[in-house]
């Protein structure tokens, strides 16, 4: 420690003691100004630490305030050392002066703070006391303010830097105000002072008039502030929407809630799980103005309008939320309608009307199908409203007979939800006794705990009613037996469809400001205007949501547990695939089966096509070509007849038959592959879907018509060729002819056996008897067999005298026979006789290739029929090859394309998928998916709701 006057020293050079005006201060060295510390260390360079540094520094700091600013001249004889000391004294005095500047700054800051506080108190005293006008703000606002945790709110507010980006430049505004003030001041100074008015007696207004005047004054002030607040919020939302905060955009609270309601509307409730989530249900008599009230709340003319006719034909769910732009968008559409443009408003109204008419089934007037619409805009209260068709008392011409009952059932279905808020709309321009909706609402909510009553067209009511107190009775709940949570009176325009929302608002405000209902105290200020109505409905809605949403989440949680338990017990080894997932699985299986068609070998295609084509045309070849030609007497006539008939057949029937065979073959192969896949542990739940896809693909598939023309030319050229080049072709033709004739002979004998009945062996062994017709047929057969034995070369037809002879012979044996039966029996017997002779001739022609090759003419060995069958066989081979090429190159790929198109169409048709993929397993998986989705959405909404609190 260093004391002044040389009475103390310093402890480790840490502190200095200086004396000024007789006061001692203990000053740490570290807190001295850097220049002072430099002075101290400058004079601390003495080698003796006990004397030099500390005593010198103390001496200079003690006398620093008493030294003059100009350094004295060095005394004579002191030399350079004395001059150096005087220069150091001058530096020390300068440093002391500079140290005093910080005290000046400190004093200025303290004085400026005091002045700012005094100015704030003066401004605060100038503000009026608004505590007497708390009636302007509803009570629920004060209750809500008491529940707000302002500490949490302060933490949730953005940083000042972010807010400053959104605020205007106050400096520029201040400069503009200063400039404006100077202009006004100069104008006032230049203007001559107005003459003083004559003194008039001061008015003596009544207390009621003073109170009304103050109410109007502050009402205008509040409206102006609300308008400014709305504009500022719009600016903030627009800037936030452009990404100023650079944060991830999240769905709003009301959007999350609306998604839950959309899912629930599509969910078929099982296990007694019902949708009890809150929404605002708008009900009212037809033309009572409920749609207009909803439009005022949404701040846009969004619904189609009509004069006295029913316009709301189905429920419309409108999700209202706040946003930077006033837009509307449908749930199932990506188009945004700009509600500030009349063109988009007109398009929106037209779209709503089209959707309503589309939802109404044929023969009906209204529909229960819900149309979902979202409306966003600055200052819109967040809530979910459902606009229902207006309640009617009489069914008019053009309506379905059950329209009245249908509207009642739709309204009851929405209002029976214990958490639904009923917005009951009553037309104030008509007699209250004519209302139907009030009785309906009283049935659904007898205590009125969730009903808000709205009286519309109050301007007309005030003009038409002789007793305005009747309106007061209505809004106080004394005229109707219906109870309500709140009563409101609104005006929704003058009745013109071209009015804008802003003009309606202005008209409504002007009306209530000048209305005697409000002036005489019949209505309270918070009971009028759609603005107050929307605030009250929104608050009631969110209160109901907070009270019921968690309970509903628990209900769906229990339902999910029940469904999962049922799945584990019934389908433990299967995944939970809903209808869409099952459809995708079936789609892949079907496409794999179609691709398998391309793996069929050419040999397999040609063998199947050749066999099926011959089965299709063999009857025509035998009956219409071979048998008529074989009845001729010489080979020239036989070949001529064959050529003519083959030409006619090729031109008209053969190409069509060939394409039919190819198309059927493709279908059968497709069905065969699908059946094979079904046997490989495939899911039988897809059977109906696969069958429907196959049938629809076949129906859509059309064979290329140009292929028919080319096929006709190929077949015609093949049948014109008669040249058999080698013995194997000859043998193959004989084998083909022999197999064909044997098959026909077998069929003919079977027909004859059915005609005549069992022979004696079958009658004895199997205990069978002939019928009377079979007995007559048998007798006729025996008589005709004798005729054939006598005339082996008989023609294919019986002459009339031969028929008469046979009939008389049978009558002689006691058998009455019809001539038609004789001819029918003869046809089958002659056919068998001819086929037996043709087979015998075929065996002879096995050695006839030598004669055919050398063109020898031998009447006993003319094998023209063998050449005919060779021509037919060759045509079958060439046709099968041509069809196979067309199948593998074009039609299989076209079939694959058709199948894909059918699958895509079925995939977009929800009703079709529901019909084709059915069963308890599918329904259980669908319910599980829906319940899980609902539960997850509810949990996300509840979490966001808690964060907002």
Tab-separated table of N, CA, C and O in Angstrom, residues 13 16 28-46 53 56-57 60-61 64 84 88-89 91-92 95-96 99:
chain	number	residue	atom	x	y	z
A	13	UNK	N	2.969	-3.841	-6.303
A	13	UNK	CA	2.652	-2.922	-7.399
A	13	UNK	C	1.247	-3.153	-7.942
A	13	UNK	O	1.015	-3.100	-9.130
A	16	UNK	N	-2.708	1.712	-6.327
A	16	UNK	CA	-2.179	3.061	-6.160
A	16	UNK	C	-3.178	3.857	-5.337
A	16	UNK	O	-4.391	3.682	-5.467
A	28	UNK	N	-7.257	0.203	-8.350
A	28	UNK	CA	-6.456	-0.896	-8.909
A	28	UNK	C	-5.764	-0.436	-10.169
A	28	UNK	O	-6.335	0.291	-10.976
A	29	UNK	N	-4.596	-0.932	-10.328
A	29	UNK	CA	-3.817	-0.530	-11.491
A	29	UNK	C	-4.440	-1.024	-12.786
A	29	UNK	O	-4.382	-0.363	-13.820
A	30	UNK	N	-5.042	-2.218	-12.706
A	30	UNK	CA	-5.595	-2.780	-13.941
A	30	UNK	C	-6.740	-1.951	-14.493
A	30	UNK	O	-7.055	-2.010	-15.672
A	31	UNK	N	-7.430	-1.175	-13.609
A	31	UNK	CA	-8.567	-0.387	-14.059
A	31	UNK	C	-8.165	1.006	-14.518
A	31	UNK	O	-8.999	1.814	-14.900
A	32	UNK	N	-6.890	1.372	-14.444
A	32	UNK	CA	-6.467	2.669	-14.921
A	32	UNK	C	-6.496	2.721	-16.430
A	32	UNK	O	-6.467	1.702	-17.120
A	33	UNK	N	-6.600	3.907	-16.944
A	33	UNK	CA	-6.514	4.107	-18.382
A	33	UNK	C	-5.166	3.594	-18.886
A	33	UNK	O	-4.168	3.687	-18.189
A	34	UNK	N	-5.115	3.001	-20.098
A	34	UNK	CA	-3.820	2.478	-20.596
A	34	UNK	C	-2.708	3.508	-20.587
A	34	UNK	O	-1.542	3.195	-20.316
A	35	UNK	N	-3.028	4.784	-20.858
A	35	UNK	CA	-1.992	5.816	-20.842
A	35	UNK	C	-1.463	6.035	-19.437
A	35	UNK	O	-0.261	6.215	-19.221
A	36	UNK	N	-2.359	5.947	-18.437
A	36	UNK	CA	-1.910	6.097	-17.042
A	36	UNK	C	-1.029	4.938	-16.629
A	36	UNK	O	-0.040	5.122	-15.932
A	37	UNK	N	-1.415	3.726	-17.065
A	37	UNK	CA	-0.548	2.584	-16.740
A	37	UNK	C	0.815	2.727	-17.395
A	37	UNK	O	1.840	2.370	-16.836
A	38	UNK	N	0.833	3.270	-18.589
A	38	UNK	CA	2.130	3.480	-19.260
A	38	UNK	C	2.994	4.476	-18.491
A	38	UNK	O	4.212	4.316	-18.348
A	39	UNK	N	2.336	5.506	-17.969
A	39	UNK	CA	3.088	6.494	-17.162
A	39	UNK	C	3.638	5.844	-15.917
A	39	UNK	O	4.793	6.038	-15.529
A	40	UNK	N	2.846	5.043	-15.296
A	40	UNK	CA	3.279	4.372	-14.076
A	40	UNK	C	4.485	3.481	-14.347
A	40	UNK	O	5.496	3.540	-13.638
A	41	UNK	N	4.386	2.661	-15.363
A	41	UNK	CA	5.519	1.774	-15.666
A	41	UNK	C	6.719	2.536	-16.202
A	41	UNK	O	7.846	2.088	-16.095
A	42	UNK	N	6.423	3.701	-16.826
A	42	UNK	CA	7.565	4.505	-17.313
A	42	UNK	C	8.423	4.971	-16.144
A	42	UNK	O	9.636	5.013	-16.215
A	43	UNK	N	7.761	5.394	-15.048
A	43	UNK	CA	8.504	5.873	-13.901
A	43	UNK	C	8.818	4.775	-12.899
A	43	UNK	O	9.250	5.026	-11.799
A	44	UNK	N	8.554	3.555	-13.296
A	44	UNK	CA	8.900	2.421	-12.412
A	44	UNK	C	10.212	1.797	-12.810
A	44	UNK	O	10.540	0.697	-12.384
A	45	UNK	N	10.975	2.457	-13.643
A	45	UNK	CA	12.216	1.845	-14.119
A	45	UNK	C	13.385	2.045	-13.189
A	45	UNK	O	14.522	1.717	-13.526
A	46	UNK	N	13.196	2.588	-11.977
A	46	UNK	CA	14.298	2.768	-11.021
A	46	UNK	C	14.775	1.421	-10.539
A	46	UNK	O	13.981	0.506	-10.319
A	53	UNK	N	10.266	3.740	-8.033
A	53	UNK	CA	9.082	3.676	-8.866
A	53	UNK	C	7.840	4.128	-8.160
A	53	UNK	O	7.075	4.933	-8.678
A	56	UNK	N	7.785	7.954	-6.949
A	56	UNK	CA	7.707	8.882	-8.080
A	56	UNK	C	6.322	8.896	-8.694
A	56	UNK	O	5.750	9.938	-8.968
A	57	UNK	N	5.770	7.668	-8.920
A	57	UNK	CA	4.422	7.574	-9.512
A	57	UNK	C	3.397	8.216	-8.628
A	57	UNK	O	2.497	8.933	-9.082
A	60	UNK	N	3.610	12.093	-8.854
A	60	UNK	CA	3.047	12.681	-10.069
A	60	UNK	C	1.531	12.567	-10.112
A	60	UNK	O	0.845	13.465	-10.526
A	61	UNK	N	0.967	11.434	-9.650
A	61	UNK	CA	-0.489	11.279	-9.681
A	61	UNK	C	-1.149	12.173	-8.653
A	61	UNK	O	-2.260	12.614	-8.823
A	64	UNK	N	-1.183	15.789	-10.100
A	64	UNK	CA	-1.522	15.882	-11.524
A	64	UNK	C	-2.594	16.918	-11.790
A	64	UNK	O	-2.534	17.667	-12.752
A	84	UNK	N	13.592	16.518	-19.670
A	84	UNK	CA	12.850	15.254	-19.884
A	84	UNK	C	11.772	15.095	-18.846
A	84	UNK	O	10.643	14.658	-19.115
A	88	UNK	N	7.597	14.933	-19.375
A	88	UNK	CA	6.751	13.846	-18.841
A	88	UNK	C	5.612	14.411	-18.021
A	88	UNK	O	4.500	13.865	-17.989
A	89	UNK	N	5.818	15.524	-17.265
A	89	UNK	CA	4.713	16.155	-16.535
A	89	UNK	C	3.612	16.593	-17.491
A	89	UNK	O	2.422	16.449	-17.206
A	91	UNK	N	2.758	15.348	-20.417
A	91	UNK	CA	2.046	14.128	-20.896
A	91	UNK	C	1.076	13.643	-19.853
A	91	UNK	O	-0.066	13.245	-20.138
A	92	UNK	N	1.483	13.674	-18.572
A	92	UNK	CA	0.597	13.183	-17.505
A	92	UNK	C	-0.622	14.061	-17.373
A	92	UNK	O	-1.743	13.569	-17.173
A	95	UNK	N	-3.124	13.212	-20.114
A	95	UNK	CA	-3.832	11.935	-19.863
A	95	UNK	C	-4.949	12.136	-18.871
A	95	UNK	O	-6.045	11.559	-18.981
A	96	UNK	N	-4.699	12.959	-17.849
A	96	UNK	CA	-5.744	13.199	-16.850
A	96	UNK	C	-6.946	13.878	-17.480
A	96	UNK	O	-8.096	13.585	-17.140
A	99	UNK	N	-9.019	11.308	-19.361
A	99	UNK	CA	-9.762	10.369	-18.506
A	99	UNK	C	-11.090	10.953	-18.078
A	99	UNK	O	-12.031	10.231	-17.747
